[in-house]
Coordinates of C-alpha atoms and ligand atoms in Angstrom, one line a residue:
M110 CA -44.1 -101.0 72.0
T111 CA -43.4 -100.1 68.5
Q112 CA -39.7 -99.9 67.4
K113 CA -38.8 -96.3 66.6
S114 CA -36.2 -95.0 64.3
P115 CA -32.7 -94.9 65.8
E116 CA -31.7 -91.6 67.5
R117 CA -29.3 -89.8 65.6
L118 CA -27.2 -88.6 68.4
V119 CA -27.7 -89.5 72.3
I120 CA -25.6 -87.4 74.9
I121 CA -25.3 -89.2 78.3
G122 CA -24.7 -86.6 81.1
S123 CA -25.6 -83.3 82.4
G124 CA -22.4 -81.4 83.3
P125 CA -20.7 -78.6 81.1
A126 CA -19.5 -81.2 78.7
A127 CA -22.9 -82.8 78.1
W128 CA -24.7 -79.4 77.7
T129 CA -22.0 -77.9 75.4
A130 CA -22.3 -80.9 73.2
A131 CA -26.1 -80.5 73.1
I132 CA -25.8 -76.7 72.2
Y133 CA -23.6 -77.6 69.4
A134 CA -25.5 -80.6 68.2
A135 CA -28.9 -78.9 68.6
R136 CA -27.6 -76.0 66.6
A137 CA -26.3 -78.4 63.8
D138 CA -29.7 -79.8 63.5
L139 CA -28.7 -83.3 64.9
D140 CA -32.0 -83.3 67.2
P141 CA -29.9 -84.5 70.2
L142 CA -31.6 -86.4 73.0
V143 CA -29.8 -86.0 76.4
F144 CA -30.0 -88.4 79.2
E145 CA -29.2 -86.0 82.0
G146 CA -29.5 -88.8 84.7
E147 CA -31.4 -88.9 88.1
P148 CA -30.5 -88.0 91.6
S149 CA -28.6 -90.7 93.5
R150 CA -26.6 -90.7 96.7
N151 CA -23.2 -90.2 94.8
M152 CA -24.4 -87.7 92.1
I153 CA -27.2 -85.3 91.0
P154 CA -28.0 -84.1 87.6
G155 CA -25.5 -81.2 86.7
G156 CA -22.8 -83.1 88.1
Q157 CA -19.8 -81.8 90.3
L158 CA -20.6 -78.2 89.7
M159 CA -23.8 -78.6 91.6
Y160 CA -21.7 -79.1 94.8
T161 CA -19.6 -76.0 94.3
T162 CA -20.6 -72.5 95.4
D163 CA -19.0 -69.6 93.7
V164 CA -17.2 -70.2 90.1
E165 CA -14.8 -67.5 89.8
N166 CA -12.6 -68.8 87.0
Y167 CA -15.1 -69.4 84.2
P168 CA -14.6 -66.8 81.5
G169 CA -17.6 -64.6 80.9
F170 CA -18.8 -64.3 84.6
P171 CA -16.6 -61.6 85.9
E172 CA -18.7 -61.4 89.0
G173 CA -18.6 -65.3 89.5
I174 CA -21.5 -67.4 89.3
M175 CA -22.7 -70.1 91.8
G176 CA -22.1 -73.6 90.4
P177 CA -25.8 -74.8 90.3
E178 CA -26.9 -71.6 88.6
M179 CA -24.2 -72.0 86.0
M180 CA -25.4 -75.7 85.1
E181 CA -29.0 -74.4 85.0
R182 CA -28.1 -71.7 82.5
F183 CA -26.0 -74.3 80.5
R184 CA -29.1 -76.5 80.3
D185 CA -31.4 -73.5 79.5
Q186 CA -29.1 -72.8 76.6
A187 CA -29.4 -76.3 75.2
C188 CA -33.1 -76.2 75.7
R189 CA -33.4 -73.1 73.7
F190 CA -32.4 -74.9 70.7
D191 CA -34.7 -77.5 71.4
T192 CA -32.7 -80.2 72.9
R193 CA -34.8 -83.0 74.2
I194 CA -34.0 -84.3 77.7
V195 CA -34.7 -87.4 79.6
G196 CA -34.3 -87.5 83.3
E197 CA -33.0 -91.0 83.5
D198 CA -29.7 -92.8 83.7
I199 CA -28.6 -95.0 80.9
A200 CA -27.9 -98.4 82.8
S201 CA -26.1 -100.3 80.1
V202 CA -25.1 -100.0 76.4
D203 CA -24.2 -102.4 73.6
F204 CA -21.7 -100.9 71.2
S205 CA -20.8 -104.2 69.5
R206 CA -23.5 -103.5 66.9
K207 CA -24.8 -100.6 64.9
P208 CA -27.1 -98.8 65.4
F209 CA -25.8 -98.8 69.0
R210 CA -28.3 -99.9 71.8
L211 CA -28.8 -98.2 75.1
N212 CA -30.8 -99.3 78.0
P213 CA -32.2 -96.7 80.2
S214 CA -32.7 -97.4 84.0
Y215 CA -36.4 -97.7 83.6
G216 CA -37.4 -97.0 80.0
A217 CA -37.2 -99.6 77.0
E218 CA -34.0 -100.2 75.0
F219 CA -33.6 -97.9 72.1
E220 CA -31.1 -97.4 69.2
A221 CA -28.7 -94.5 68.6
H222 CA -26.2 -93.9 65.5
A223 CA -23.9 -91.9 67.6
V224 CA -23.2 -91.4 71.2
V225 CA -21.5 -88.7 73.3
I226 CA -20.5 -89.8 76.9
A227 CA -20.1 -87.1 79.3
T228 CA -20.9 -88.6 82.5
G229 CA -18.2 -86.9 84.4
A230 CA -16.3 -88.2 87.5
R231 CA -17.2 -87.8 91.2
A232 CA -14.7 -86.7 93.7
N233 CA -14.2 -89.3 96.4
W234 CA -15.0 -88.1 100.0
L235 CA -13.9 -89.3 103.3
G236 CA -17.7 -90.1 104.0
L237 CA -18.1 -88.2 107.2
P238 CA -21.7 -86.5 107.8
N239 CA -20.2 -82.9 108.5
E240 CA -17.9 -83.1 105.7
E241 CA -20.9 -83.6 103.2
R242 CA -23.0 -81.0 105.1
L243 CA -20.3 -78.3 104.9
A244 CA -19.4 -79.2 101.2
Q245 CA -23.0 -78.7 100.2
S246 CA -23.5 -75.5 102.1
G247 CA -20.4 -73.8 100.9
G248 CA -19.1 -73.8 104.5
G249 CA -15.3 -74.5 103.6
V250 CA -15.1 -78.2 102.6
S251 CA -14.0 -78.7 99.0
A252 CA -12.6 -81.1 96.7
C253 CA -11.1 -78.8 94.1
A254 CA -8.3 -76.2 95.2
V255 CA -8.1 -74.7 91.8
C256 CA -11.8 -74.1 91.8
D257 CA -12.3 -72.7 95.2
G258 CA -8.8 -72.0 96.8
A259 CA -9.0 -68.3 95.9
L260 CA -12.2 -67.6 97.4
P261 CA -11.9 -64.7 100.1
M262 CA -13.0 -67.1 102.7
F263 CA -9.8 -69.2 102.5
R264 CA -7.6 -66.1 102.5
N265 CA -4.9 -66.0 105.1
E266 CA -6.5 -69.0 106.9
T267 CA -4.9 -72.3 107.9
L268 CA -6.1 -74.8 105.5
A269 CA -5.9 -78.5 105.5
V270 CA -5.5 -80.8 102.6
V271 CA -6.3 -84.6 103.1
G272 CA -4.5 -87.1 100.9
G273 CA -1.1 -88.4 99.9
G274 CA -1.3 -88.6 96.0
D275 CA -0.2 -86.2 93.4
S276 CA -3.7 -84.4 93.8
A277 CA -2.9 -83.7 97.3
M278 CA 0.6 -82.3 96.6
E279 CA -0.8 -80.0 93.9
E280 CA -3.5 -78.8 95.9
A281 CA -1.3 -78.0 99.1
T282 CA 1.2 -76.4 97.0
Y283 CA -1.4 -74.3 95.2
L284 CA -3.1 -73.3 98.4
T285 CA 0.2 -71.9 99.8
K286 CA -0.6 -68.8 97.5
F287 CA -3.5 -68.0 99.7
A288 CA -3.3 -69.7 103.0
S289 CA -1.0 -68.6 106.1
E290 CA -0.3 -72.4 106.4
V291 CA -1.3 -75.6 104.9
I292 CA -1.5 -78.8 107.0
L293 CA -1.1 -82.1 104.8
I294 CA -3.0 -84.9 106.4
H295 CA -2.1 -88.3 105.1
R296 CA -3.0 -91.6 106.5
R297 CA 0.2 -93.4 106.0
D298 CA 4.1 -92.4 106.7
E299 CA 4.8 -92.2 103.2
F300 CA 3.2 -90.4 100.1
R301 CA 1.7 -92.1 97.1
A302 CA 2.6 -89.1 95.0
S303 CA 5.5 -88.9 92.5
K304 CA 8.8 -88.0 94.2
I305 CA 9.1 -84.6 92.2
M306 CA 5.7 -83.6 93.6
A307 CA 6.3 -84.8 97.2
D308 CA 9.5 -83.2 97.3
R309 CA 8.1 -79.9 96.0
A310 CA 5.3 -80.1 98.8
L311 CA 8.0 -81.1 101.5
A312 CA 10.3 -78.4 100.6
N313 CA 7.6 -75.5 100.8
P314 CA 7.8 -73.8 104.2
K315 CA 4.1 -73.2 104.4
I316 CA 3.3 -76.9 104.2
R317 CA 3.5 -79.1 107.4
V318 CA 2.6 -82.8 107.3
L319 CA 0.6 -84.9 109.7
W320 CA 1.6 -88.4 109.0
N321 CA -0.4 -91.6 110.0
T322 CA -3.3 -89.4 110.7
E323 CA -7.0 -90.0 109.8
V324 CA -9.7 -87.3 110.0
T325 CA -12.5 -88.5 111.9
D326 CA -14.7 -85.4 111.9
V327 CA -15.0 -81.8 110.3
L328 CA -15.8 -79.3 113.1
G329 CA -18.0 -76.2 112.6
D330 CA -21.6 -75.1 112.5
D331 CA -21.9 -73.0 109.4
A332 CA -18.1 -73.0 108.4
V333 CA -15.2 -75.2 109.2
V334 CA -13.2 -74.3 112.3
G335 CA -11.2 -77.3 112.6
L336 CA -10.9 -81.1 112.3
E337 CA -10.8 -84.1 114.7
V338 CA -8.1 -86.3 113.8
R339 CA -6.7 -89.7 115.0
N340 CA -3.2 -91.0 114.8
N341 CA -3.4 -94.4 113.6
Q342 CA -0.3 -95.5 115.1
T343 CA -0.9 -94.3 118.7
G344 CA -4.6 -94.2 118.7
E345 CA -4.4 -90.5 119.9
T346 CA -7.2 -88.3 119.1
S347 CA -6.9 -84.5 118.7
E348 CA -8.2 -81.4 117.2
V349 CA -6.6 -79.3 114.3
A350 CA -7.7 -75.5 114.0
C351 CA -8.2 -74.8 110.3
G352 CA -10.4 -72.5 108.2
G353 CA -11.1 -74.7 105.4
V354 CA -10.5 -78.5 104.2
F355 CA -9.7 -79.7 100.8
V356 CA -10.4 -83.5 100.2
A357 CA -7.9 -84.8 97.6
I358 CA -8.3 -88.5 97.9
G359 CA -9.0 -89.2 94.2
H360 CA -11.9 -89.2 91.9
T361 CA -14.0 -92.2 90.3
P362 CA -15.1 -91.6 86.7
N363 CA -18.7 -92.6 86.2
T364 CA -18.1 -95.4 83.6
A365 CA -19.4 -98.5 85.3
F366 CA -22.6 -98.7 83.1
L367 CA -20.3 -99.0 80.1
G368 CA -19.1 -102.5 81.1
D369 CA -16.4 -103.6 78.5
E370 CA -18.1 -101.8 75.6
V371 CA -15.5 -99.1 75.2
E372 CA -11.8 -99.2 76.4
L373 CA -11.0 -97.6 79.5
T374 CA -7.6 -96.4 81.0
E375 CA -5.9 -98.0 84.0
S376 CA -7.7 -95.5 86.2
G377 CA -11.0 -96.2 84.7
Y378 CA -11.3 -93.2 82.3
I379 CA -12.5 -93.6 78.9
R380 CA -9.7 -93.9 76.5
T381 CA -9.6 -91.4 73.6
P382 CA -6.7 -92.9 71.7
T383 CA -6.1 -89.9 69.1
P384 CA -4.5 -86.9 70.4
W385 CA -6.8 -83.8 70.3
R386 CA -9.9 -86.1 69.3
T387 CA -12.8 -87.3 71.5
V388 CA -13.4 -90.4 69.6
T389 CA -13.1 -93.4 71.8
T390 CA -12.1 -97.0 70.6
V391 CA -15.5 -97.4 69.1
P392 CA -16.0 -95.1 65.9
G393 CA -19.4 -93.3 66.5
V394 CA -18.8 -93.1 70.3
F395 CA -17.2 -90.0 71.6
A396 CA -16.3 -89.0 75.0
A397 CA -16.0 -85.5 76.7
G398 CA -15.3 -83.9 80.1
D399 CA -14.1 -85.4 83.3
V400 CA -15.1 -89.0 82.2
M401 CA -12.2 -89.0 79.9
D402 CA -9.9 -86.3 81.5
S403 CA -8.2 -87.2 84.8
Y404 CA -5.7 -84.2 84.3
Y405 CA -7.5 -81.0 84.0
R406 CA -10.8 -81.7 85.4
Q407 CA -12.1 -78.1 84.8
A408 CA -15.5 -76.8 83.9
I409 CA -14.0 -74.8 81.1
T410 CA -12.0 -77.9 79.6
A411 CA -15.2 -80.2 80.0
A412 CA -17.1 -77.6 77.9
G413 CA -14.4 -77.4 75.3
T414 CA -14.2 -81.2 75.0
G415 CA -18.2 -81.1 74.7
C416 CA -17.8 -78.8 71.8
M417 CA -15.2 -81.1 70.1
A418 CA -17.4 -84.3 70.7
A419 CA -20.4 -82.6 69.1
L420 CA -18.3 -81.4 66.0
E421 CA -16.7 -84.9 65.8
A422 CA -20.1 -86.6 66.1
E423 CA -21.6 -84.4 63.1
R424 CA -18.6 -85.1 61.0
W425 CA -18.8 -88.7 61.6
L426 CA -22.5 -89.0 60.9
A427 CA -22.0 -87.1 57.8
E428 CA -19.3 -89.4 56.6
E429 CA -21.4 -92.4 57.4
G430 CA -24.5 -90.6 55.6
L431 CA -26.5 -90.8 58.7
S432 CA -27.0 -87.0 59.1
E433 CA -30.4 -87.1 57.4
V434 CA -32.1 -89.6 59.4
A435 CA -35.9 -89.8 58.5
E436 CA -37.7 -87.0 60.5
V437 CA -39.8 -88.3 63.4
P438 CA -43.4 -86.9 63.3
V439 CA -43.8 -84.0 65.6
D440 CA -46.4 -85.9 67.8
E441 CA -44.1 -88.8 68.4
K442 CA -41.1 -86.4 69.0
A443 CA -43.1 -85.2 72.1
E444 CA -42.7 -88.5 73.6
A445 CA -39.4 -90.1 75.2
P446 CA -38.0 -92.9 73.3
T447 CA -38.1 -95.1 76.4
G448 CA -40.6 -96.7 78.4
A449 CA -40.6 -93.7 80.7
E450 CA -42.9 -91.7 78.5
E451 CA -45.7 -91.4 81.0
D452 CA -43.8 -90.5 84.0
E453 CA -41.0 -88.5 82.4
P454 CA -42.2 -86.5 79.3
V455 CA -39.3 -85.4 77.1
E456 CA -38.8 -81.8 78.1
A457 CA -37.6 -78.9 76.0
A458 CA -38.2 -76.2 78.6
A459 CA -36.3 -75.1 81.5
R460 CA -35.8 -77.3 84.6
G461 CA -38.6 -76.7 87.0
Ligands
NAP242 P1 -4.4 -91.2 94.2 O1 -3.0 -91.3 93.3 O2 -5.3 -92.4 94.0 O3 -4.2 -90.9 95.6 C1 -5.1 -90.8 96.5 C2 -4.7 -90.6 97.8 O4 -5.8 -90.4 98.9 C3 -3.7 -91.7 98.4 O5 -2.5 -91.2 99.1 C4 -4.7 -92.3 99.3 O6 -3.9 -93.0 100.4 C5 -5.5 -91.3 99.8 N1 -6.8 -91.8 100.2 C6 -7.7 -92.6 99.5 N2 -8.8 -92.7 100.1 C7 -8.6 -92.3 101.3 C8 -9.5 -92.2 102.6 N3 -10.6 -92.7 102.6 N4 -8.9 -91.5 103.6 C9 -7.7 -90.8 103.7 N5 -6.8 -90.9 102.4 C10 -7.3 -91.6 101.4 O7 -5.1 -89.9 93.6 P2 -5.0 -88.6 92.8 O8 -3.8 -87.9 93.7 O9 -6.2 -87.9 92.6 O10 -4.3 -88.8 91.5 C11 -5.0 -89.6 90.5 C12 -4.2 -89.6 89.3 O11 -4.0 -88.4 88.6 C13 -2.8 -90.1 89.6 O12 -2.2 -91.2 88.5 C14 -1.8 -89.0 89.5 O13 -0.5 -89.2 89.3 C15 -2.5 -88.1 88.5 N6 -2.2 -86.7 88.8 C16 -1.2 -86.1 88.2 C17 -0.8 -84.8 88.5 C18 0.3 -84.1 87.8 O14 1.1 -84.9 87.4 N7 0.4 -82.8 87.9 C19 -1.8 -84.0 89.5 C20 -2.9 -84.7 89.9 C21 -3.2 -86.1 89.7 P3 -3.0 -94.2 100.2 O15 -1.7 -93.4 99.7 O16 -2.7 -94.7 101.6 O17 -3.6 -95.1 99.4

């Protein structure tokens, strides 16, 4: 295979951060190449919004919008400005030399001058078959109270929150605005959460805690009607009636493919050391969205950091004198820069 010119900007990911970065970069004539990933057991292209039903808190959609449709629109908007897209993962990277080197999961290694990493994070799930089914069908299983808690289906219902960390405390407290009662289910007899957040939850008269309790099944055909739980001290099994369940047992950022090439935080998120900047510990490598944000984790904040990453990448490329990379001839541009050309042609059209 002939060595091609390095890509000017590669964006890895396909959630709101990645597509926003692509829209900004494409409109700035950076000719971005997006690796949107391939479906796997843990994640599908489009990220966590693909597992969400109604999105009611993204400005500009007063009637709300379904998560997957929203991602399709983001993607279409990136395609409108001729973003090139490859349906593959990046399996590994080498940021120790410039241009950077990237290895797709199937295609040949290639080079890039700048990279935006927007691979997101995935919510951890309990791993119960009915949990997955009802999460995907919008039947009342969610991993984000801020995203879904205000939906009509959860109003005045008894809701369950699983977990004992700060997220579980926050979600349980937040859900008391809508629920008639919140049952907090934790597998141990003490919370992992910070004292202040645990105390706030424990003091809330609408929150009841089930200690030493594990969820063994989610009950309901089309919608959640309850949980089967087991007390791990007594071994006793029982059913808890509820109209929704929020799983808050942590998130895993999608950073395994990065190895040690960029610095991560203790929890595995990409470190962006400068406040209000998306540059990582490697100049020329930028991070956006949930992969660098363990705090907000919202579509709107992910999109915001995607915009920031594209603007920073544009400025960095200009400073390095790399904005005007030699134009790739049009017929070569029609091919992916990887060994996947024949199976996965670069796409500049809507998904389909
Ligand atoms: P976390 O601190 O890792 O807590 C996860 C909780 O889920 C733990 O209580 C854990 O139980 C439980 N858990 C894990 N796997 C489980 C399973 N398979 N079945 C049942 N329970 C399970 O995660 P987090 O609460 O998402 O917080 C992540 C980070 O973000 C933390 O640093 C946190 O402080 C921070 N955060 C901060 C705020 C805030 O300050 N406003 C809000 C949210 C999150 P065990 O305790 O038994 O391990």
